Amino acid sequence: MRESAVHAVRRGLLYAVTAMASVTAAAVTPPSVSSAASAEEGTRIPFGERYHAVQHGGIVRAANSAITCRTTGTFTPVTPAAACDAARDSATASNDRYDMFYTDLDKDPNTYNSTRGELRVPADAKVSYARLYWGGNLRVGEQKPPEDNGRVLIAEPGGAYKEVLSDTLIGHRTAGGADAYQASADITPLVRSASSGVYTVAQINVAMGRTAAGAWGGWTMVVAYERPEDPLRHLAVWDGFEALDEGHRELRVGFGRLPTPARATGSLGIVAYDGDPGIRGDSVTVGTGRGNARSIADRSNPADDVLNSGIADTGSNLIKRQPAYRNTLGYDSDVFDLREALVPGGDTMNVSIRTGRDSIWLGALFLAVDARR
């Protein structure tokens, strides 16, 4: 029910989050809080435990992408508007084929990107922990400066924008034609107060344009809650910043001891960047310490193309988003059902994410699995 102090120290918990009211993107950070420009960055951050609790409850999340294809302009060989509209609902379109532009829904002239996602916390639940992840590619048709990587704006349901600064080491690496980053911050007080509803996240530092690396970016809010009538569960959030490509094909994350009962149920969430639909070879397997590791997939995420630019819950689009494109063109925030992967009597858990031909940036994993009483 608390963030591990050991992991927080090891992984560089450096800066406080601000929740200062901000009605415009031009708001100046008060002198009493750290500037986003001062946040330290690392080219690779190994995955580590951010939060872990064994309690009656679960994990919910809200998410959306920050950029999509442009519907205006002069491009060949197809009409941009028609091509873009089709891409947003396609199972094969990838971001390198389109001129990409910011999604901006808030009608605020001081923000250049803003999207919305609904968080569904059960009415009688207590929020235990909430963390916001955001990131993207800084180098496409334009080069965005990294100084703003650690800053975003968030508005709770019915509220005004508040500035959030990264409170930990920011992953930032240039490779494969991309200039990629991910930042995150603890936003527990905000979510505990506002609870369920549609949140807006704006000013994610992401570049527009078209290159072979593609433009991509988005955000995910991960929320653990406690509710007495829910099953006793392991609730865990792990994060880092790892690149999978031809030089590093697999990431294995061991969650340690997670003893599960017979007929256990559970879910696994993954936050990743630049997974392209239609490029086969990426997969996710889960091992529980007994028997062979098992592949996880669903109707939205095929077993050999799991990270495919989608935001889905066990194969369906259950959370409300604005916009709600099926194909995010480079951002994944998926939740998978683990029922078939939980071998009876398992007492540990590890997750392996592999890629074949695709390049993928991994940012976070979150887990809710039944625990033994």
mmCIF file of C-alpha atoms in Angstrom:
data_model
loop_
_atom_site.group_PDB
_atom_site.id
_atom_site.type_symbol
_atom_site.label_atom_id
_atom_site.label_comp_id
_atom_site.label_asym_id
_atom_site.label_seq_id
_atom_site.Cartn_x
_atom_site.Cartn_y
_atom_site.Cartn_z
ATOM 1 C CA MET A 1 0.000 0.000 0.000
ATOM 2 C CA ARG A 2 3.031 2.231 -0.338
ATOM 3 C CA GLU A 3 5.747 2.833 -2.882
ATOM 4 C CA SER A 4 8.881 0.828 -2.105
ATOM 5 C CA ALA A 5 11.400 3.170 -0.505
ATOM 6 C CA VAL A 6 14.272 0.930 -1.547
ATOM 7 C CA HIS A 7 13.371 1.049 -5.236
ATOM 8 C CA ALA A 8 12.614 4.753 -5.063
ATOM 9 C CA VAL A 9 16.146 5.458 -3.829
ATOM 10 C CA ARG A 10 17.769 3.058 -6.291
ATOM 11 C CA ARG A 11 15.963 4.472 -9.278
ATOM 12 C CA GLY A 12 16.586 8.148 -8.535
ATOM 13 C CA LEU A 13 13.528 9.754 -7.009
ATOM 14 C CA LEU A 14 14.659 13.298 -7.606
ATOM 15 C CA TYR A 15 11.931 15.835 -7.896
ATOM 16 C CA ALA A 16 8.543 16.625 -6.385
ATOM 17 C CA VAL A 17 5.329 16.735 -8.393
ATOM 18 C CA THR A 18 3.558 20.047 -8.559
ATOM 19 C CA ALA A 19 -0.170 20.469 -8.584
ATOM 20 C CA MET A 20 -0.134 24.212 -9.075
ATOM 21 C CA ALA A 21 -3.194 25.483 -10.913
ATOM 22 C CA SER A 22 -2.420 26.422 -14.492
ATOM 23 C CA VAL A 23 -4.958 27.680 -16.986
ATOM 24 C CA THR A 24 -2.509 28.098 -19.831
ATOM 25 C CA ALA A 25 0.457 26.200 -21.202
ATOM 26 C CA ALA A 26 2.563 29.318 -20.706
ATOM 27 C CA ALA A 27 2.282 29.232 -16.930
ATOM 28 C CA VAL A 28 5.625 29.725 -15.156
ATOM 29 C CA THR A 29 6.746 27.153 -12.598
ATOM 30 C CA PRO A 30 6.954 28.855 -9.200
ATOM 31 C CA PRO A 31 10.480 29.294 -7.770
ATOM 32 C CA SER A 32 9.678 26.895 -4.916
ATOM 33 C CA VAL A 33 9.420 23.841 -7.194
ATOM 34 C CA SER A 34 11.907 22.230 -9.545
ATOM 35 C CA SER A 35 11.880 23.146 -13.217
ATOM 36 C CA ALA A 36 11.114 20.397 -15.706
ATOM 37 C CA ALA A 37 14.326 21.365 -17.486
ATOM 38 C CA SER A 38 16.377 20.301 -14.442
ATOM 39 C CA ALA A 39 15.063 16.735 -14.297
ATOM 40 C CA GLU A 40 17.818 14.191 -14.905
ATOM 41 C CA GLU A 41 17.639 11.775 -17.818
ATOM 42 C CA GLY A 42 19.039 8.330 -18.572
ATOM 43 C CA THR A 43 19.384 6.566 -21.928
ATOM 44 C CA ARG A 44 18.261 3.285 -20.370
ATOM 45 C CA ILE A 45 16.332 2.673 -17.163
ATOM 46 C CA PRO A 46 16.066 -0.989 -16.091
ATOM 47 C CA PHE A 47 12.578 -2.056 -15.065
ATOM 48 C CA GLY A 48 11.974 -1.937 -11.320
ATOM 49 C CA GLU A 49 9.097 -2.037 -8.882
ATOM 50 C CA ARG A 50 7.286 1.250 -8.462
ATOM 51 C CA TYR A 51 4.374 0.087 -6.300
ATOM 52 C CA HIS A 52 3.260 -3.190 -4.725
ATOM 53 C CA ALA A 53 0.421 -4.071 -2.381
ATOM 54 C CA VAL A 54 -1.552 -7.161 -1.400
ATOM 55 C CA GLN A 55 -5.071 -5.955 -0.714
ATOM 56 C CA HIS A 56 -8.708 -6.349 -1.666
ATOM 57 C CA GLY A 57 -8.979 -4.217 -4.783
ATOM 58 C CA GLY A 58 -7.737 -3.811 -8.320
ATOM 59 C CA ILE A 59 -6.075 -1.593 -10.926
ATOM 60 C CA VAL A 60 -7.762 0.648 -13.498
ATOM 61 C CA ARG A 61 -6.284 2.975 -16.069
ATOM 62 C CA ALA A 62 -7.057 5.796 -18.476
ATOM 63 C CA ALA A 63 -5.021 6.434 -21.620
ATOM 64 C CA ASN A 64 -4.817 8.088 -25.021
ATOM 65 C CA SER A 65 -2.397 8.983 -27.775
ATOM 66 C CA ALA A 66 -1.269 12.564 -28.368
ATOM 67 C CA ILE A 67 -0.731 12.620 -32.125
ATOM 68 C CA THR A 68 -2.393 11.206 -35.234
ATOM 69 C CA CYS A 69 -2.230 11.483 -39.024
ATOM 70 C CA ARG A 70 -2.996 14.770 -40.741
ATOM 71 C CA THR A 71 -6.140 15.072 -42.844
ATOM 72 C CA THR A 72 -5.066 18.164 -44.794
ATOM 73 C CA GLY A 73 -2.181 18.905 -47.137
ATOM 74 C CA THR A 74 -0.916 17.740 -50.484
ATOM 75 C CA PHE A 75 0.537 14.258 -50.559
ATOM 76 C CA THR A 76 0.779 11.422 -53.043
ATOM 77 C CA PRO A 77 -0.257 8.880 -54.120
ATOM 78 C CA VAL A 78 -3.568 9.044 -52.206
ATOM 79 C CA THR A 79 -5.879 11.749 -50.914
ATOM 80 C CA PRO A 80 -4.670 12.614 -47.393
ATOM 81 C CA ALA A 81 -8.083 12.875 -45.732
ATOM 82 C CA ALA A 82 -9.291 9.543 -47.046
ATOM 83 C CA ALA A 83 -5.975 7.820 -46.298
ATOM 84 C CA CYS A 84 -5.847 9.195 -42.755
ATOM 85 C CA ASP A 85 -9.436 8.311 -41.947
ATOM 86 C CA ALA A 86 -8.793 4.748 -43.084
ATOM 87 C CA ALA A 87 -5.512 4.537 -41.158
ATOM 88 C CA ARG A 88 -7.172 5.438 -37.867
ATOM 89 C CA ASP A 89 -9.340 2.334 -38.149
ATOM 90 C CA SER A 90 -6.792 0.080 -39.827
ATOM 91 C CA ALA A 91 -5.143 -3.068 -38.490
ATOM 92 C CA THR A 92 -2.052 -2.556 -40.653
ATOM 93 C CA ALA A 93 -1.382 1.196 -41.078
ATOM 94 C CA SER A 94 1.857 2.411 -39.472
ATOM 95 C CA ASN A 95 2.914 5.942 -38.555
ATOM 96 C CA ASP A 96 5.889 6.121 -40.942
ATOM 97 C CA ARG A 97 3.475 6.233 -43.897
ATOM 98 C CA TYR A 98 1.680 9.421 -42.832
ATOM 99 C CA ASP A 99 2.282 13.053 -42.088
ATOM 100 C CA MET A 100 1.478 13.262 -38.383
ATOM 101 C CA PHE A 101 -0.023 16.170 -36.476
ATOM 102 C CA TYR A 102 -1.016 16.936 -32.874
ATOM 103 C CA THR A 103 -4.419 16.011 -31.495
ATOM 104 C CA ASP A 104 -5.824 19.032 -29.639
ATOM 105 C CA LEU A 105 -9.352 18.863 -28.224
ATOM 106 C CA ASP A 106 -9.482 21.470 -25.477
ATOM 107 C CA LYS A 107 -9.989 24.617 -27.623
ATOM 108 C CA ASP A 108 -7.335 26.341 -25.522
ATOM 109 C CA PRO A 109 -5.021 28.416 -27.763
ATOM 110 C CA ASN A 110 -2.198 27.961 -25.268
ATOM 111 C CA THR A 111 -1.977 24.172 -25.725
ATOM 112 C CA TYR A 112 -0.882 22.439 -28.911
ATOM 113 C CA ASN A 113 -1.962 18.922 -27.940
ATOM 114 C CA SER A 114 -4.636 17.609 -25.602
ATOM 115 C CA THR A 115 -6.594 14.350 -25.410
ATOM 116 C CA ARG A 116 -9.025 12.771 -22.969
ATOM 117 C CA GLY A 117 -9.556 9.420 -21.310
ATOM 118 C CA GLU A 118 -12.059 8.117 -18.790
ATOM 119 C CA LEU A 119 -10.969 6.633 -15.468
ATOM 120 C CA ARG A 120 -13.433 4.198 -13.868
ATOM 121 C CA VAL A 121 -12.767 3.786 -10.155
ATOM 122 C CA PRO A 122 -15.538 1.804 -8.403
ATOM 123 C CA ALA A 123 -17.831 4.131 -6.477
ATOM 124 C CA ASP A 124 -17.061 2.643 -3.057
ATOM 125 C CA ALA A 125 -13.310 2.207 -3.609
ATOM 126 C CA LYS A 126 -10.400 4.130 -2.103
ATOM 127 C CA VAL A 127 -7.551 5.159 -4.388
ATOM 128 C CA SER A 128 -4.297 3.731 -3.024
ATOM 129 C CA TYR A 129 -1.859 4.904 -5.662
ATOM 130 C CA ALA A 130 -1.948 6.734 -9.001
ATOM 131 C CA ARG A 131 0.813 7.390 -11.492
ATOM 132 C CA LEU A 132 0.813 9.231 -14.810
ATOM 133 C CA TYR A 133 3.149 8.120 -17.636
ATOM 134 C CA TRP A 134 3.773 10.154 -20.773
ATOM 135 C CA GLY A 135 6.257 10.105 -23.627
ATOM 136 C CA GLY A 136 6.898 10.257 -27.355
ATOM 137 C CA ASN A 137 9.297 10.875 -30.211
ATOM 138 C CA LEU A 138 11.003 14.285 -30.268
ATOM 139 C CA ARG A 139 12.497 14.041 -33.765
ATOM 140 C CA VAL A 140 10.280 13.723 -36.818
ATOM 141 C CA GLY A 141 9.675 16.533 -39.332
ATOM 142 C CA GLU A 142 10.699 18.844 -36.509
ATOM 143 C CA GLN A 143 13.078 18.450 -33.565
ATOM 144 C CA LYS A 144 11.494 19.206 -30.200
ATOM 145 C CA PRO A 145 13.875 20.217 -27.375
ATOM 146 C CA PRO A 146 14.073 17.769 -24.449
ATOM 147 C CA GLU A 147 13.753 20.499 -21.806
ATOM 148 C CA ASP A 148 9.976 19.986 -21.685
ATOM 149 C CA ASN A 149 10.076 16.182 -21.430
ATOM 150 C CA GLY A 150 9.329 16.260 -17.721
ATOM 151 C CA ARG A 151 6.299 18.557 -17.812
ATOM 152 C CA VAL A 152 2.634 18.048 -18.750
ATOM 153 C CA LEU A 153 -0.733 19.551 -17.870
ATOM 154 C CA ILE A 154 -3.614 17.532 -16.463
ATOM 155 C CA ALA A 155 -7.208 18.476 -15.742
ATOM 156 C CA GLU A 156 -9.406 16.301 -13.559
ATOM 157 C CA PRO A 157 -13.122 15.895 -14.427
ATOM 158 C CA GLY A 158 -14.608 19.383 -14.387
ATOM 159 C CA GLY A 159 -11.318 20.961 -13.294
ATOM 160 C CA ALA A 160 -8.717 23.344 -14.706
ATOM 161 C CA TYR A 161 -5.243 22.395 -15.839
ATOM 162 C CA LYS A 162 -2.617 21.668 -13.218
ATOM 163 C CA GLU A 163 1.068 21.366 -13.970
ATOM 164 C CA VAL A 164 2.736 18.025 -13.298
ATOM 165 C CA LEU A 165 6.502 17.568 -13.231
ATOM 166 C CA SER A 166 8.309 14.260 -13.456
ATOM 167 C CA ASP A 167 9.373 13.062 -10.008
ATOM 168 C CA THR A 168 11.899 10.443 -11.133
ATOM 169 C CA LEU A 169 14.634 9.805 -13.689
ATOM 170 C CA ILE A 170 13.389 10.414 -17.249
ATOM 171 C CA GLY A 171 14.210 7.840 -19.901
ATOM 172 C CA HIS A 172 15.600 9.579 -22.995
ATOM 173 C CA ARG A 173 17.471 7.855 -25.812
ATOM 174 C CA THR A 174 18.274 8.638 -29.439
ATOM 175 C CA ALA A 175 18.410 5.523 -31.623
ATOM 176 C CA GLY A 176 17.013 4.108 -34.840
ATOM 177 C CA GLY A 177 16.140 7.536 -36.203
ATOM 178 C CA ALA A 178 13.988 8.380 -33.162
ATOM 179 C CA ASP A 179 14.599 10.674 -30.203
ATOM 180 C CA ALA A 180 12.452 8.861 -27.638
ATOM 181 C CA TYR A 181 11.579 9.551 -24.022
ATOM 182 C CA GLN A 182 9.216 8.651 -21.178
ATOM 183 C CA ALA A 183 8.526 10.547 -17.960
ATOM 184 C CA SER A 184 6.174 9.872 -15.042
ATOM 185 C CA ALA A 185 4.842 11.339 -11.813
ATOM 186 C CA ASP A 186 2.881 10.335 -8.726
ATOM 187 C CA ILE A 187 -0.563 11.973 -8.945
ATOM 188 C CA THR A 188 -2.245 10.091 -6.095
ATOM 189 C CA PRO A 189 -3.641 13.167 -4.255
ATOM 190 C CA LEU A 190 -5.276 14.501 -7.419
ATOM 191 C CA VAL A 191 -6.919 11.197 -8.377
ATOM 192 C CA ARG A 192 -7.906 10.398 -4.792
ATOM 193 C CA SER A 193 -9.772 13.698 -4.669
ATOM 194 C CA ALA A 194 -11.320 13.634 -8.153
ATOM 195 C CA SER A 195 -11.839 9.859 -8.536
ATOM 196 C CA SER A 196 -13.762 8.693 -11.616
ATOM 197 C CA GLY A 197 -14.455 10.683 -14.752
ATOM 198 C CA VAL A 198 -12.822 12.039 -17.899
ATOM 199 C CA TYR A 199 -9.304 13.422 -17.471
ATOM 200 C CA THR A 200 -7.545 15.659 -20.000
ATOM 201 C CA VAL A 201 -3.769 15.537 -20.507
ATOM 202 C CA ALA A 202 -2.076 18.268 -22.555
ATOM 203 C CA GLN A 203 1.337 19.541 -23.675
ATOM 204 C CA ILE A 204 3.054 16.174 -24.067
ATOM 205 C CA ASN A 205 6.395 16.958 -25.694
ATOM 206 C CA VAL A 206 6.048 15.196 -29.046
ATOM 207 C CA ALA A 207 7.144 16.085 -32.578
ATOM 208 C CA MET A 208 4.993 16.210 -35.704
ATOM 209 C CA GLY A 209 5.855 15.399 -39.315
ATOM 210 C CA ARG A 210 6.839 12.328 -41.296
ATOM 211 C CA THR A 211 10.012 10.214 -41.230
ATOM 212 C CA ALA A 212 10.931 6.531 -41.425
ATOM 213 C CA ALA A 213 10.937 6.415 -37.609
ATOM 214 C CA GLY A 214 7.409 7.853 -37.443
ATOM 215 C CA ALA A 215 5.782 10.261 -35.013
ATOM 216 C CA TRP A 216 4.209 8.834 -31.848
ATOM 217 C CA GLY A 217 3.366 9.632 -28.240
ATOM 218 C CA GLY A 218 0.721 9.353 -25.555
ATOM 219 C CA TRP A 219 -0.158 9.020 -21.885
ATOM 220 C CA THR A 220 -1.439 6.420 -19.422
ATOM 221 C CA MET A 221 -2.761 6.904 -15.900
ATOM 222 C CA VAL A 222 -2.428 3.761 -13.740
ATOM 223 C CA VAL A 223 -4.525 3.666 -10.553
ATOM 224 C CA ALA A 224 -4.542 1.052 -7.795
ATOM 225 C CA TYR A 225 -7.562 1.016 -5.496
ATOM 226 C CA GLU A 226 -8.788 -0.770 -2.378
ATOM 227 C CA ARG A 227 -12.330 -2.144 -2.015
ATOM 228 C CA PRO A 228 -13.294 -4.641 0.712
ATOM 229 C CA GLU A 229 -15.714 -6.661 -1.432
ATOM 230 C CA ASP A 230 -13.115 -7.347 -4.141
ATOM 231 C CA PRO A 231 -10.875 -10.444 -4.072
ATOM 232 C CA LEU A 232 -7.526 -10.295 -2.301
ATOM 233 C CA ARG A 233 -5.018 -9.436 -5.035
ATOM 234 C CA HIS A 234 -1.399 -8.689 -5.747
ATOM 235 C CA LEU A 235 -1.301 -5.168 -7.194
ATOM 236 C CA ALA A 236 1.997 -4.172 -8.760
ATOM 237 C CA VAL A 237 3.333 -1.403 -10.987
ATOM 238 C CA TRP A 238 6.766 -1.690 -12.603
ATOM 239 C CA ASP A 239 8.390 0.808 -14.928
ATOM 240 C CA GLY A 240 11.591 1.656 -16.763
ATOM 241 C CA PHE A 241 12.741 2.649 -20.230
ATOM 242 C CA GLU A 242 13.990 -0.141 -22.471
ATOM 243 C CA ALA A 243 14.339 -0.358 -26.256
ATOM 244 C CA LEU A 244 13.703 -3.593 -28.145
ATOM 245 C CA ASP A 245 15.271 -3.757 -31.595
ATOM 246 C CA GLU A 246 17.599 -5.918 -33.680
ATOM 247 C CA GLY A 247 20.325 -5.593 -31.053
ATOM 248 C CA HIS A 248 18.107 -6.372 -28.058
ATOM 249 C CA ARG A 249 15.209 -8.645 -28.934
ATOM 250 C CA GLU A 250 13.797 -9.523 -25.516
ATOM 251 C CA LEU A 251 13.010 -7.984 -22.138
ATOM 252 C CA ARG A 252 12.304 -10.252 -19.178
ATOM 253 C CA VAL A 253 10.811 -8.752 -16.016
ATOM 254 C CA GLY A 254 10.590 -10.900 -12.902
ATOM 255 C CA PHE A 255 7.851 -9.824 -10.475
ATOM 256 C CA GLY A 256 9.239 -12.085 -7.729
ATOM 257 C CA ARG A 257 7.049 -14.097 -5.377
ATOM 258 C CA LEU A 258 3.381 -13.848 -6.310
ATOM 259 C CA PRO A 259 1.710 -16.991 -4.901
ATOM 260 C CA THR A 260 -1.625 -17.514 -6.645
ATOM 261 C CA PRO A 261 -4.461 -19.912 -5.782
ATOM 262 C CA ALA A 262 -6.055 -22.486 -8.065
ATOM 263 C CA ARG A 263 -8.471 -20.946 -10.610
ATOM 264 C CA ALA A 264 -6.883 -17.536 -10.078
ATOM 265 C CA THR A 265 -7.797 -14.622 -12.302
ATOM 266 C CA GLY A 266 -5.758 -11.575 -13.161
ATOM 267 C CA SER A 267 -4.720 -8.967 -15.684
ATOM 268 C CA LEU A 268 -1.504 -7.498 -17.060
ATOM 269 C CA GLY A 269 -1.132 -4.005 -18.501
ATOM 270 C CA ILE A 270 1.619 -2.840 -20.864
ATOM 271 C CA VAL A 271 2.628 0.692 -21.891
ATOM 272 C CA ALA A 272 4.811 0.822 -25.013
ATOM 273 C CA TYR A 273 5.751 3.150 -27.855
ATOM 274 C CA ASP A 274 6.091 2.723 -31.632
ATOM 275 C CA GLY A 275 4.703 -0.781 -31.931
ATOM 276 C CA ASP A 276 3.529 -0.975 -35.539
ATOM 277 C CA PRO A 277 0.504 -3.039 -36.588
ATOM 278 C CA GLY A 278 1.120 -5.585 -39.293
ATOM 279 C CA ILE A 279 4.801 -6.103 -38.441
ATOM 280 C CA ARG A 280 4.768 -9.648 -37.114
ATOM 281 C CA GLY A 281 7.089 -11.091 -34.519
ATOM 282 C CA ASP A 282 6.405 -9.298 -31.243
ATOM 283 C CA SER A 283 4.961 -11.419 -28.435
ATOM 284 C CA VAL A 284 4.331 -11.497 -24.671
ATOM 285 C CA THR A 285 4.672 -14.623 -22.524
ATOM 286 C CA VAL A 286 3.953 -15.101 -18.821
ATOM 287 C CA GLY A 287 5.575 -17.700 -16.569
ATOM 288 C CA THR A 288 4.398 -18.588 -13.071
ATOM 289 C CA GLY A 289 7.212 -20.813 -11.827
ATOM 290 C CA ARG A 290 5.481 -24.059 -12.837
ATOM 291 C CA GLY A 291 5.210 -25.523 -16.302
ATOM 292 C CA ASN A 292 5.965 -23.703 -19.529
ATOM 293 C CA ALA A 293 5.501 -19.981 -19.941
ATOM 294 C CA ARG A 294 2.303 -19.172 -21.829
ATOM 295 C CA SER A 295 1.677 -16.661 -24.587
ATOM 296 C CA ILE A 296 -0.962 -13.996 -23.970
ATOM 297 C CA ALA A 297 -3.028 -12.398 -26.711
ATOM 298 C CA ASP A 298 -6.605 -11.436 -27.557
ATOM 299 C CA ARG A 299 -8.725 -10.420 -30.542
ATOM 300 C CA SER A 300 -7.234 -6.916 -30.584
ATOM 301 C CA ASN A 301 -3.660 -8.088 -30.048
ATOM 302 C CA PRO A 302 -2.640 -11.207 -32.028
ATOM 303 C CA ALA A 303 -0.069 -13.514 -30.434
ATOM 304 C CA ASP A 304 2.585 -12.555 -33.009
ATOM 305 C CA ASP A 305 1.683 -8.842 -33.197
ATOM 306 C CA VAL A 306 0.818 -7.940 -29.618
ATOM 307 C CA LEU A 307 2.137 -4.380 -29.594
ATOM 308 C CA ASN A 308 0.231 -2.981 -32.553
ATOM 309 C CA SER A 309 -0.760 0.633 -31.821
ATOM 310 C CA GLY A 310 -3.876 0.055 -29.750
ATOM 311 C CA ILE A 311 -5.543 0.941 -26.466
ATOM 312 C CA ALA A 312 -7.634 -2.078 -25.511
ATOM 313 C CA ASP A 313 -8.967 -3.942 -22.480
ATOM 314 C CA THR A 314 -8.864 -7.738 -22.880
ATOM 315 C CA GLY A 315 -9.531 -7.379 -26.588
ATOM 316 C CA SER A 316 -12.183 -4.641 -26.427
ATOM 317 C CA ASN A 317 -12.204 -0.858 -26.275
ATOM 318 C CA LEU A 318 -13.849 -0.541 -22.861
ATOM 319 C CA ILE A 319 -12.589 2.835 -21.731
ATOM 320 C CA LYS A 320 -13.999 6.014 -23.202
ATOM 321 C CA ARG A 321 -11.485 8.219 -25.023
ATOM 322 C CA GLN A 322 -11.570 11.407 -27.037
ATOM 323 C CA PRO A 323 -10.566 10.761 -29.764
ATOM 324 C CA ALA A 324 -11.071 6.986 -29.757
ATOM 325 C CA TYR A 325 -9.165 5.835 -32.828
ATOM 326 C CA ARG A 326 -8.707 2.095 -33.084
ATOM 327 C CA ASN A 327 -5.194 2.610 -34.469
ATOM 328 C CA THR A 328 -3.197 5.101 -32.414
ATOM 329 C CA LEU A 329 -0.379 5.052 -34.981
ATOM 330 C CA GLY A 330 2.371 4.298 -32.503
ATOM 331 C CA TYR A 331 1.088 4.098 -28.917
ATOM 332 C CA ASP A 332 0.110 1.001 -26.911
ATOM 333 C CA SER A 333 -1.675 0.897 -23.566
ATOM 334 C CA ASP A 334 -3.198 -2.574 -23.363
ATOM 335 C CA VAL A 335 -4.677 -4.741 -20.611
ATOM 336 C CA PHE A 336 -4.572 -8.537 -21.062
ATOM 337 C CA ASP A 337 -6.549 -11.283 -19.318
ATOM 338 C CA LEU A 338 -4.134 -13.652 -17.521
ATOM 339 C CA ARG A 339 -6.637 -16.393 -16.720
ATOM 340 C CA GLU A 340 -5.088 -18.893 -19.171
ATOM 341 C CA ALA A 341 -1.534 -18.060 -18.122
ATOM 342 C CA LEU A 342 -1.977 -18.539 -14.354
ATOM 343 C CA VAL A 343 -0.862 -22.117 -13.726
ATOM 344 C CA PRO A 344 -2.390 -23.568 -10.509
ATOM 345 C CA GLY A 345 0.063 -23.470 -7.641
ATOM 346 C CA GLY A 346 2.360 -20.926 -9.234
ATOM 347 C CA ASP A 347 4.362 -18.919 -6.721
ATOM 348 C CA THR A 348 6.407 -16.539 -8.898
ATOM 349 C CA MET A 349 5.746 -14.543 -12.031
ATOM 350 C CA ASN A 350 7.841 -13.265 -14.908
ATOM 351 C CA VAL A 351 6.888 -11.502 -18.118
ATOM 352 C CA SER A 352 8.909 -11.743 -21.333
ATOM 353 C CA ILE A 353 8.347 -9.297 -24.181
ATOM 354 C CA ARG A 354 9.990 -10.144 -27.513
ATOM 355 C CA THR A 355 10.240 -8.438 -30.871
ATOM 356 C CA GLY A 356 11.079 -9.790 -34.302
ATOM 357 C CA ARG A 357 11.358 -7.005 -36.888
ATOM 358 C CA ASP A 358 9.642 -4.159 -35.029
ATOM 359 C CA SER A 359 11.365 -1.524 -32.876
ATOM 360 C CA ILE A 360 9.568 -0.966 -29.572
ATOM 361 C CA TRP A 361 10.154 1.257 -26.551
ATOM 362 C CA LEU A 362 8.824 -0.187 -23.286
ATOM 363 C CA GLY A 363 7.670 2.066 -20.463
ATOM 364 C CA ALA A 364 5.514 0.333 -17.826
ATOM 365 C CA LEU A 365 3.852 -2.902 -16.686
ATOM 366 C CA PHE A 366 0.971 -3.156 -14.216
ATOM 367 C CA LEU A 367 -0.458 -6.291 -12.697
ATOM 368 C CA ALA A 368 -3.542 -7.340 -10.694
ATOM 369 C CA VAL A 369 -3.620 -11.052 -9.778
ATOM 370 C CA ASP A 370 -5.570 -13.035 -7.183
ATOM 371 C CA ALA A 371 -3.527 -13.814 -4.060
ATOM 372 C CA ARG A 372 -3.632 -16.779 -1.706
ATOM 373 C CA ARG A 373 -5.435 -16.085 1.526
#
